[in-house]
Amino acid sequence: MAIRCLRVLQGNVSTRKVAARLFPTSHDLNAYTSYTTERTIDVGQPTPLSHPHLLAQGEITSGMKSGEYISRRKRLLELLPEKSLAIIASAPVKMMTDVVPYSFRQDADYLYITGCSQPGGVAVLSEDCGLCMFMPDPDPHDAVWQGQAAGAEAAVNFFKAEKAYPLSKMHKILPEMIGRATQVFHNVKTASPSYMELEAFHQASHNDQVKDLARYTHELRWIKSSSELKLMRESASIACQSLLQTMLFSRTYPEESILSAKVEFECKMRGAQRMAFNPVVGGGANGSIIHYSRNDQKIKAGKLVLMDIGCEFHGYLSDLTRTWPPCGNFSSAQEMLYSLILETNKECMKLCKPGASIRQIHNYSVQMLRRGLKELGILKDGSSYAYHQLNPTSIGHYLGMDVHDSAVISNDRPLEPGVVITIEPGVYIPSNYDAPDRFLGIGIRIEDEVLITETGHEVLTGSMPKEISHITSLLNLGHNKGTEAPELKAAFS
């Protein structure tokens, strides 16, 4: 509007005088005109031009340059059998109601290869054509209601595909590509009717030429690059800071739903795009339900709360669990059990190094927990069945773009530098279990993220307190001395 006013008045009054009246003297007219006339191309997701606070020049996604995506495509082709074709569909949009979609999250394999965080696309990779992306056709109606989406032009110019076409042309182009391939690999979990219904795909499947691509993409994703580790460290840091603030908050507001909301708020205020999963906030006996998610109960005085949380930071996840008494003090029974889990956590982390495997670490944890639970009079039967009633979980899993990342990689695989795993011993005693009453209904888990390094390991969640003395001091300091939460945080940092 200011520019239009200047043009109308230009014949009678000098531009400088009008500018002086329309704009404060502290601002420069050129800043306004350049801002109002600059055109930024919208490709449906952040770019260095549209979101310079999130992406640096040359990045396709935050922290990830185009060269890294191109390298991933090249390495995938090197892993695949000669003359193979890889088809990776984006994740489907899932609906909450007939007109309300759930929040969209891209399939990890599609994002890993393309950098595109939007739905509706199909990526094809082969030695002949490189990366070919079939993108949703432009739809003026969708643009009005949902905003712009990346098309074929953006696939080439921004995502650095060698070729790109509207999705409507896929039925003419893809069959010929499938026909030339000796084998076709696709992402079974996001398989799309858009290509599966093609006659060429049916024929390849009938000839036993169609295989799951996951064994190759999960292999690539298993070892993280320096760029990926930077994002994972930040994701872990956000989770730790957020859970610490929630722990302090629980002293005043010991209620599952409030603590769930608090930790999500803290994560998003620190830059996380979403939670990695629905927070587990199990107070009292609810903590003995491993993936409890109702989060609708008040936490009674003297009971523990188990919080398993994680957030997503530009495609990379964190996963962290702590257990504590919101009242500020552990009972003797709680302290005995917690000490056993804490010791197991720390001893298992000592085993995290190149050459070890999750399976080996798990077996060691089972030995420690069985011995400790017997000593406490909780485990009376030495059978595997009896133990699994108290802890049916593994000691950990791989972590990355998915919570259980690279799921097709065996837990028997020797760990290598660049792999990130969790270490999460726990005990979950049902209220009706045959054990001393003081232990019934207690659930405890202590989970950390661990990066395997050349010389051993790095604990990515090491900043989050887990020692009993640290937890009780933090929970009681503010109440005993009137110290505010920011001062508590500063004292512990």
Coordinates of N, CA, C and O in Angstrom, one line a residue, residues 262-404:
K262 N 3.5 -30.5 29.0 CA 4.6 -29.7 29.3 C 5.9 -30.1 28.5 O 6.6 -29.3 28.0
V263 N 6.1 -31.4 28.4 CA 7.3 -31.9 27.7 C 7.2 -31.6 26.2 O 8.2 -31.2 25.6
E264 N 6.0 -31.7 25.7 CA 5.8 -31.4 24.3 C 6.0 -29.9 24.0 O 6.7 -29.5 23.0
F265 N 5.5 -29.1 24.9 CA 5.7 -27.6 24.8 C 7.1 -27.3 24.8 O 7.6 -26.5 24.0
E266 N 7.9 -27.8 25.8 CA 9.3 -27.5 25.9 C 10.1 -28.0 24.7 O 11.0 -27.2 24.2
C267 N 9.8 -29.1 24.2 CA 10.5 -29.6 23.0 C 10.3 -28.7 21.8 O 11.2 -28.3 21.1
K268 N 9.0 -28.3 21.6 CA 8.7 -27.5 20.4 C 9.2 -26.1 20.6 O 9.6 -25.4 19.6
M269 N 9.3 -25.6 21.8 CA 9.8 -24.2 22.0 C 11.3 -24.2 21.7 O 11.9 -23.1 21.4
R270 N 12.0 -25.4 21.8 CA 13.4 -25.4 21.5 C 13.7 -25.8 20.1 O 14.9 -26.1 19.8
G271 N 12.7 -25.9 19.3 CA 13.0 -26.1 17.8 C 12.6 -27.5 17.3 O 12.7 -27.7 16.1
A272 N 12.1 -28.4 18.1 CA 11.6 -29.7 17.6 C 10.4 -29.5 16.7 O 9.5 -28.7 17.1
Q273 N 10.3 -30.3 15.6 CA 9.1 -30.2 14.8 C 7.9 -31.0 15.3 O 6.8 -30.6 15.2
R274 N 8.2 -32.0 16.0 CA 7.1 -32.9 16.6 C 7.8 -33.8 17.6 O 9.0 -33.9 17.7
M275 N 6.9 -34.5 18.3 CA 7.4 -35.6 19.2 C 7.7 -36.8 18.4 O 7.1 -37.1 17.4
A276 N 8.7 -37.6 18.8 CA 9.1 -38.8 18.1 C 8.0 -39.9 18.3 O 7.8 -40.7 17.4
F277 N 7.2 -39.8 19.4 CA 6.1 -40.7 19.6 C 5.3 -40.0 20.8 O 5.7 -39.1 21.4
N278 N 4.1 -40.6 21.0 CA 3.3 -40.0 22.1 C 4.0 -40.3 23.4 O 4.4 -41.4 23.7
P279 N 4.2 -39.2 24.2 CA 5.0 -39.4 25.4 C 4.4 -40.5 26.3 O 3.1 -40.5 26.5
V280 N 5.2 -41.3 26.9 CA 4.8 -42.2 27.9 C 4.9 -41.5 29.3 O 6.0 -41.1 29.7
V281 N 3.8 -41.3 30.0 CA 3.9 -40.7 31.3 C 3.1 -41.6 32.3 O 1.9 -41.4 32.4
G282 N 3.8 -42.5 32.8 CA 3.2 -43.5 33.7 C 3.4 -43.2 35.2 O 4.5 -43.4 35.7
G283 N 2.4 -42.8 35.9 CA 2.5 -42.6 37.3 C 2.1 -43.8 38.1 O 1.1 -44.5 37.7
G284 N 2.8 -44.1 39.1 CA 2.4 -45.3 40.0 C 2.5 -46.5 39.2 O 3.4 -46.8 38.4
A285 N 1.4 -47.3 39.3 CA 1.3 -48.6 38.6 C 1.3 -48.5 37.1 O 1.6 -49.4 36.4
N286 N 0.9 -47.3 36.6 CA 0.9 -47.1 35.1 C 2.3 -47.2 34.6 O 2.5 -47.5 33.4
G287 N 3.3 -46.9 35.4 CA 4.7 -47.1 35.0 C 5.1 -48.5 34.7 O 6.1 -48.7 34.0
S288 N 4.3 -49.5 35.1 CA 4.7 -50.9 34.9 C 4.1 -51.3 33.5 O 4.2 -52.5 33.1
I289 N 3.3 -50.4 32.9 CA 2.8 -50.7 31.5 C 3.8 -50.1 30.5 O 4.0 -48.9 30.5
I290 N 4.5 -50.9 29.8 CA 5.7 -50.5 29.1 C 5.5 -49.3 28.1 O 6.3 -48.4 28.1
H291 N 4.5 -49.4 27.3 CA 4.2 -48.3 26.4 C 2.9 -47.7 26.7 O 2.0 -47.4 25.8
Y292 N 2.7 -47.4 28.0 CA 1.4 -46.7 28.5 C 1.3 -45.4 27.8 O 2.3 -44.6 27.6
S293 N 0.1 -45.1 27.3 CA -0.1 -43.8 26.5 C -1.3 -43.1 26.9 O -1.6 -42.0 26.3
R294 N -2.1 -43.6 27.8 CA -3.4 -42.9 28.1 C -3.1 -41.5 28.8 O -3.8 -40.5 28.5
N295 N -2.1 -41.5 29.7 CA -1.7 -40.2 30.3 C -2.9 -39.4 30.8 O -3.0 -38.2 30.6
D296 N -3.7 -40.0 31.6 CA -5.0 -39.4 32.1 C -5.2 -39.5 33.6 O -6.3 -39.3 34.1
Q297 N -4.1 -39.8 34.3 CA -4.3 -40.1 35.8 C -3.4 -39.1 36.6 O -2.4 -38.6 36.1
K298 N -3.9 -38.7 37.8 CA -3.1 -38.0 38.7 C -2.1 -38.9 39.4 O -2.3 -40.1 39.6
I299 N -0.9 -38.4 39.7 CA 0.1 -39.2 40.3 C 0.1 -39.0 41.8 O 0.3 -37.9 42.4
K300 N -0.2 -40.1 42.5 CA -0.4 -40.0 44.0 C 0.9 -39.7 44.7 O 2.0 -40.1 44.2
A301 N 0.8 -39.0 45.8 CA 2.0 -38.7 46.6 C 2.8 -40.0 47.0 O 2.2 -41.0 47.4
G302 N 4.1 -40.0 46.8 CA 4.9 -41.1 47.2 C 5.1 -42.1 46.0 O 5.9 -43.0 46.1
K303 N 4.4 -41.9 44.9 CA 4.5 -42.8 43.7 C 5.6 -42.2 42.8 O 5.9 -41.0 42.7
L304 N 6.1 -43.1 41.9 CA 7.0 -42.7 40.9 C 6.3 -42.3 39.6 O 5.2 -42.8 39.4
V305 N 7.0 -41.6 38.8 CA 6.5 -41.4 37.4 C 7.6 -41.8 36.4 O 8.7 -41.4 36.6
L306 N 7.2 -42.6 35.5 CA 8.1 -43.0 34.4 C 7.8 -42.2 33.2 O 6.6 -42.2 32.7
M307 N 8.7 -41.4 32.6 CA 8.5 -40.7 31.4 C 9.5 -41.1 30.3 O 10.7 -41.0 30.5
D308 N 8.9 -41.6 29.2 CA 9.7 -42.0 28.0 C 9.3 -41.1 26.9 O 8.1 -41.0 26.5
I309 N 10.3 -40.2 26.5 CA 9.9 -39.2 25.6 C 11.0 -39.1 24.5 O 12.1 -39.6 24.6
G310 N 10.7 -38.5 23.4 CA 11.7 -38.2 22.3 C 11.1 -37.2 21.4 O 9.8 -37.0 21.4
C311 N 11.9 -36.5 20.7 CA 11.4 -35.5 19.7 C 12.1 -35.6 18.4 O 13.1 -36.4 18.3
E312 N 11.6 -35.0 17.4 CA 12.1 -35.0 16.1 C 12.7 -33.6 15.7 O 12.0 -32.6 15.8
F313 N 14.0 -33.6 15.3 CA 14.6 -32.4 14.9 C 15.1 -32.6 13.5 O 16.1 -33.3 13.2
H314 N 14.4 -32.0 12.6 CA 14.7 -32.0 11.1 C 15.0 -33.4 10.6 O 16.0 -33.7 10.0
G315 N 14.1 -34.3 11.0 CA 14.1 -35.7 10.5 C 14.8 -36.7 11.4 O 14.8 -37.9 11.1
Y316 N 15.5 -36.3 12.5 CA 16.2 -37.2 13.3 C 15.7 -37.2 14.8 O 15.4 -36.1 15.3
L317 N 15.6 -38.4 15.3 CA 14.8 -38.6 16.6 C 15.7 -38.8 17.8 O 16.9 -39.2 17.7
S318 N 15.1 -38.4 18.9 CA 15.8 -38.8 20.2 C 14.8 -39.7 21.0 O 13.7 -39.8 20.6
D319 N 15.4 -40.4 22.0 CA 14.6 -41.3 22.8 C 15.2 -41.4 24.1 O 16.4 -41.8 24.3
L320 N 14.5 -41.1 25.2 CA 15.0 -40.9 26.5 C 14.0 -41.2 27.5 O 12.8 -40.9 27.4
T321 N 14.4 -41.9 28.6 CA 13.5 -42.3 29.7 C 14.2 -42.0 31.0 O 15.3 -42.3 31.2
R322 N 13.4 -41.4 31.9 CA 13.8 -41.2 33.3 C 12.6 -41.5 34.2 O 11.4 -41.4 33.8
T323 N 12.9 -42.0 35.4 CA 11.9 -42.3 36.4 C 12.2 -41.6 37.7 O 13.4 -41.6 38.1
W324 N 11.2 -40.9 38.3 CA 11.5 -40.2 39.5 C 10.3 -40.0 40.4 O 9.2 -40.2 39.9
P325 N 10.4 -39.6 41.7 CA 9.3 -39.4 42.5 C 8.9 -37.9 42.5 O 9.7 -37.1 43.1
P326 N 7.8 -37.5 42.0 CA 7.5 -36.1 42.0 C 7.5 -35.4 43.4 O 7.7 -34.2 43.5
C327 N 7.2 -36.3 44.4 CA 7.2 -35.7 45.8 C 8.6 -35.3 46.3 O 8.7 -34.6 47.2
G328 N 9.6 -35.8 45.6 CA 11.0 -35.3 45.9 C 11.8 -36.4 46.6 O 13.0 -36.2 46.8
N329 N 11.2 -37.5 47.0 CA 12.0 -38.5 47.7 C 11.6 -39.9 47.3 O 10.4 -40.2 47.2
F330 N 12.6 -40.8 47.2 CA 12.4 -42.2 46.9 C 12.1 -42.9 48.2 O 12.7 -42.7 49.2
S331 N 11.1 -43.9 48.2 CA 11.0 -44.8 49.3 C 12.1 -45.8 49.3 O 12.8 -45.9 48.3
S332 N 12.3 -46.5 50.4 CA 13.4 -47.5 50.4 C 13.2 -48.5 49.3 O 14.2 -48.9 48.7
A333 N 12.0 -49.0 49.1 CA 11.8 -50.0 48.1 C 12.1 -49.5 46.7 O 12.7 -50.1 45.8
Q334 N 11.6 -48.3 46.4 CA 11.8 -47.6 45.2 C 13.3 -47.4 44.9 O 13.8 -47.6 43.8
E335 N 14.0 -47.0 46.0 CA 15.4 -46.7 45.9 C 16.2 -48.0 45.6 O 17.2 -48.0 44.8
M336 N 15.8 -49.1 46.2 CA 16.5 -50.4 45.9 C 16.4 -50.8 44.5 O 17.3 -51.2 43.8
L337 N 15.1 -50.7 44.0 CA 14.9 -51.1 42.6 C 15.6 -50.2 41.6 O 16.2 -50.6 40.6
Y338 N 15.5 -48.9 41.9 CA 16.1 -47.9 41.0 C 17.6 -48.1 41.0 O 18.2 -48.0 39.9
S339 N 18.2 -48.3 42.1 CA 19.7 -48.5 42.1 C 20.1 -49.7 41.2 O 21.1 -49.7 40.6
L340 N 19.3 -50.8 41.3 CA 19.6 -51.9 40.4 C 19.5 -51.6 38.9 O 20.4 -51.9 38.1
I341 N 18.5 -50.8 38.5 CA 18.3 -50.4 37.1 C 19.4 -49.4 36.7 O 20.0 -49.6 35.6
L342 N 19.7 -48.5 37.6 CA 20.8 -47.6 37.3 C 22.1 -48.2 37.1 O 22.9 -47.9 36.2
E343 N 22.4 -49.2 38.0 CA 23.7 -49.9 37.9 C 23.8 -50.7 36.6 O 24.8 -50.7 35.9
T344 N 22.6 -51.3 36.2 CA 22.6 -52.1 35.0 C 22.8 -51.1 33.8 O 23.5 -51.5 32.8
N345 N 22.2 -50.0 33.8 CA 22.3 -49.0 32.8 C 23.8 -48.6 32.6 O 24.3 -48.6 31.5
K346 N 24.4 -48.3 33.7 CA 25.8 -47.8 33.6 C 26.8 -49.0 33.2 O 27.7 -48.7 32.4
E347 N 26.6 -50.2 33.7 CA 27.4 -51.3 33.3 C 27.3 -51.7 31.9 O 28.2 -52.0 31.2
C348 N 26.0 -51.6 31.4 CA 25.8 -51.9 30.0 C 26.4 -50.9 29.1 O 26.9 -51.3 28.0
M349 N 26.4 -49.7 29.5 CA 27.0 -48.6 28.6 C 28.5 -48.8 28.5 O 29.1 -48.5 27.5
K350 N 29.1 -49.4 29.5 CA 30.6 -49.7 29.4 C 30.9 -50.7 28.3 O 32.0 -50.8 27.8
L351 N 29.9 -51.5 27.9 CA 30.1 -52.5 26.9 C 29.9 -51.9 25.5 O 30.1 -52.6 24.5
C352 N 29.4 -50.7 25.4 CA 29.1 -50.1 24.1 C 30.4 -49.6 23.4 O 31.0 -48.6 23.8
K353 N 30.8 -50.4 22.4 CA 32.0 -50.1 21.7 C 32.0 -50.9 20.4 O 31.2 -51.9 20.3
P354 N 32.8 -50.5 19.5 CA 32.9 -51.3 18.2 C 33.2 -52.8 18.4 O 34.0 -53.2 19.3
G355 N 32.4 -53.6 17.8 CA 32.6 -55.1 17.9 C 31.6 -55.8 18.8 O 31.3 -56.9 18.6
A356 N 31.1 -55.0 19.8 CA 30.0 -55.6 20.6 C 28.7 -55.5 19.8 O 28.6 -54.9 18.8
S357 N 27.7 -56.2 20.3 CA 26.4 -56.2 19.6 C 25.3 -55.9 20.7 O 25.5 -56.1 21.9
I358 N 24.2 -55.5 20.2 CA 23.0 -55.3 21.1 C 22.7 -56.6 21.8 O 22.3 -56.6 23.0
R359 N 22.7 -57.7 21.1 CA 22.4 -59.0 21.7 C 23.3 -59.3 22.8 O 22.9 -59.7 23.9
Q360 N 24.6 -59.1 22.7 CA 25.6 -59.3 23.8 C 25.3 -58.5 25.0 O 25.3 -58.9 26.1
I361 N 25.0 -57.2 24.7 CA 24.7 -56.3 25.8 C 23.4 -56.6 26.5 O 23.3 -56.6 27.7
H362 N 22.4 -57.1 25.7 CA 21.2 -57.5 26.3 C 21.4 -58.7 27.2 O 20.8 -58.7 28.3
N363 N 22.1 -59.7 26.7 CA 22.3 -60.9 27.5 C 23.0 -60.6 28.9 O 22.7 -61.1 29.9
Y364 N 23.9 -59.6 28.8 CA 24.6 -59.2 30.1 C 23.6 -58.5 31.0 O 23.6 -58.7 32.2
S365 N 22.7 -57.7 30.4 CA 21.7 -57.0 31.3 C 20.8 -58.0 31.9 O 20.4 -57.8 33.1
V366 N 20.4 -59.0 31.2 CA 19.5 -60.0 31.8 C 20.2 -60.7 33.0 O 19.5 -60.9 34.0
Q367 N 21.4 -61.0 32.9 CA 22.2 -61.6 34.0 C 22.2 -60.7 35.2 O 21.9 -61.2 36.3
M368 N 22.4 -59.4 35.0 CA 22.5 -58.5 36.1 C 21.1 -58.3 36.7 O 21.0 -58.3 38.0
L369 N 20.1 -58.2 35.9 CA 18.8 -58.0 36.5 C 18.2 -59.2 37.2 O 17.6 -59.1 38.2
R370 N 18.5 -60.4 36.6 CA 18.0 -61.6 37.3 C 18.6 -61.8 38.6 O 18.0 -62.0 39.6
R371 N 19.9 -61.5 38.7 CA 20.6 -61.7 40.0 C 20.1 -60.6 41.0 O 19.8 -61.0 42.1
G372 N 20.0 -59.4 40.5 CA 19.5 -58.3 41.4 C 18.1 -58.6 41.9 O 17.7 -58.3 43.1
L373 N 17.2 -59.0 41.0 CA 15.8 -59.2 41.4 C 15.6 -60.4 42.3 O 14.8 -60.4 43.2
K374 N 16.5 -61.4 42.2 CA 16.5 -62.5 43.1 C 17.0 -62.1 44.5 O 16.4 -62.5 45.5
E375 N 18.0 -61.2 44.5 CA 18.5 -60.7 45.8 C 17.5 -59.9 46.6 O 17.4 -59.9 47.8
L376 N 16.6 -59.2 45.8 CA 15.6 -58.4 46.4 C 14.3 -59.2 46.8 O 13.4 -58.7 47.4
G377 N 14.3 -60.5 46.5 CA 13.2 -61.4 46.8 C 12.0 -61.2 45.9 O 10.9 -61.7 46.2
I378 N 12.2 -60.6 44.7 CA 11.2 -60.4 43.7 C 11.0 -61.5 42.8 O 10.0 -62.0 42.5
L379 N 12.2 -62.0 42.3 CA 12.2 -63.1 41.3 C 12.5 -64.4 42.0 O 13.6 -64.6 42.5
K380 N 11.5 -65.2 42.2 CA 11.7 -66.5 42.9 C 11.9 -67.7 42.0 O 12.5 -68.7 42.4
D381 N 11.5 -67.5 40.8 CA 11.6 -68.6 39.8 C 12.7 -68.2 38.8 O 12.7 -67.1 38.2
G382 N 13.7 -69.1 38.6 CA 14.8 -68.7 37.7 C 14.5 -68.9 36.2 O 15.4 -68.7 35.4
S383 N 13.3 -69.2 35.9 CA 13.0 -69.5 34.5 C 12.9 -68.2 33.7 O 12.7 -67.1 34.2
S384 N 13.1 -68.3 32.4 CA 13.0 -67.2 31.5 C 11.6 -66.6 31.5 O 11.4 -65.4 31.4
Y385 N 10.6 -67.5 31.6 CA 9.2 -67.0 31.6 C 9.0 -66.1 32.8 O 8.4 -65.0 32.7
A386 N 9.5 -66.5 34.0 CA 9.3 -65.6 35.2 C 10.0 -64.3 35.0 O 9.4 -63.2 35.4
Y387 N 11.2 -64.3 34.4 CA 11.9 -63.0 34.2 C 11.2 -62.1 33.2 O 11.0 -60.9 33.4
H388 N 10.7 -62.7 32.2 CA 10.0 -61.9 31.1 C 8.7 -61.3 31.6 O 8.2 -60.4 31.0
Q389 N 8.1 -61.8 32.7 CA 6.9 -61.2 33.2 C 7.3 -59.9 33.8 O 6.5 -59.0 33.9
L390 N 8.6 -59.7 34.2 CA 9.0 -58.5 34.9 C 9.7 -57.6 33.9 O 9.8 -56.4 34.1
N391 N 10.2 -58.1 32.8 CA 10.9 -57.3 31.8 C 11.0 -58.1 30.4 O 11.9 -58.8 30.2
P392 N 10.0 -57.9 29.6 CA 9.9 -58.5 28.3 C 10.7 -57.8 27.2 O 10.6 -58.2 26.0
T393 N 11.3 -56.7 27.5 CA 11.9 -55.8 26.5 C 13.4 -56.1 26.2 O 14.1 -56.8 27.1
S394 N 13.9 -55.7 25.1 CA 15.3 -55.7 24.8 C 16.0 -54.6 25.5 O 15.4 -53.6 25.9
I395 N 17.3 -54.7 25.7 CA 18.1 -53.7 26.3 C 18.2 -52.4 25.5 O 18.4 -51.3 26.0
G396 N 17.9 -52.5 24.2 CA 18.0 -51.4 23.3 C 17.7 -51.6 21.9 O 17.3 -52.7 21.5
H397 N 17.8 -50.6 21.1 CA 17.5 -50.7 19.6 C 18.3 -49.6 18.9 O 18.9 -48.7 19.5
Y398 N 18.4 -49.7 17.6 CA 19.0 -48.6 16.8 C 18.1 -47.4 16.7 O 16.9 -47.5 16.8
L399 N 18.7 -46.3 16.6 CA 18.0 -45.0 16.6 C 18.5 -44.1 15.5 O 19.7 -44.1 15.2
G400 N 17.6 -43.3 14.9 CA 18.0 -42.4 13.8 C 16.8 -41.7 13.3 O 16.1 -40.9 14.0
M401 N 16.4 -41.9 12.0 CA 15.3 -41.3 11.4 C 14.0 -41.9 11.9 O 12.9 -41.3 11.7
D402 N 14.0 -43.1 12.3 CA 12.9 -43.8 13.0 C 13.3 -44.1 14.4 O 14.5 -44.3 14.7
V403 N 12.3 -44.3 15.3 CA 12.6 -44.7 16.7 C 13.3 -46.0 16.7 O 14.3 -46.2 17.4
H404 N 12.7 -47.0 16.0 CA 13.4 -48.3 15.9 C 14.0 -48.3 14.5 O 13.4 -48.8 13.5

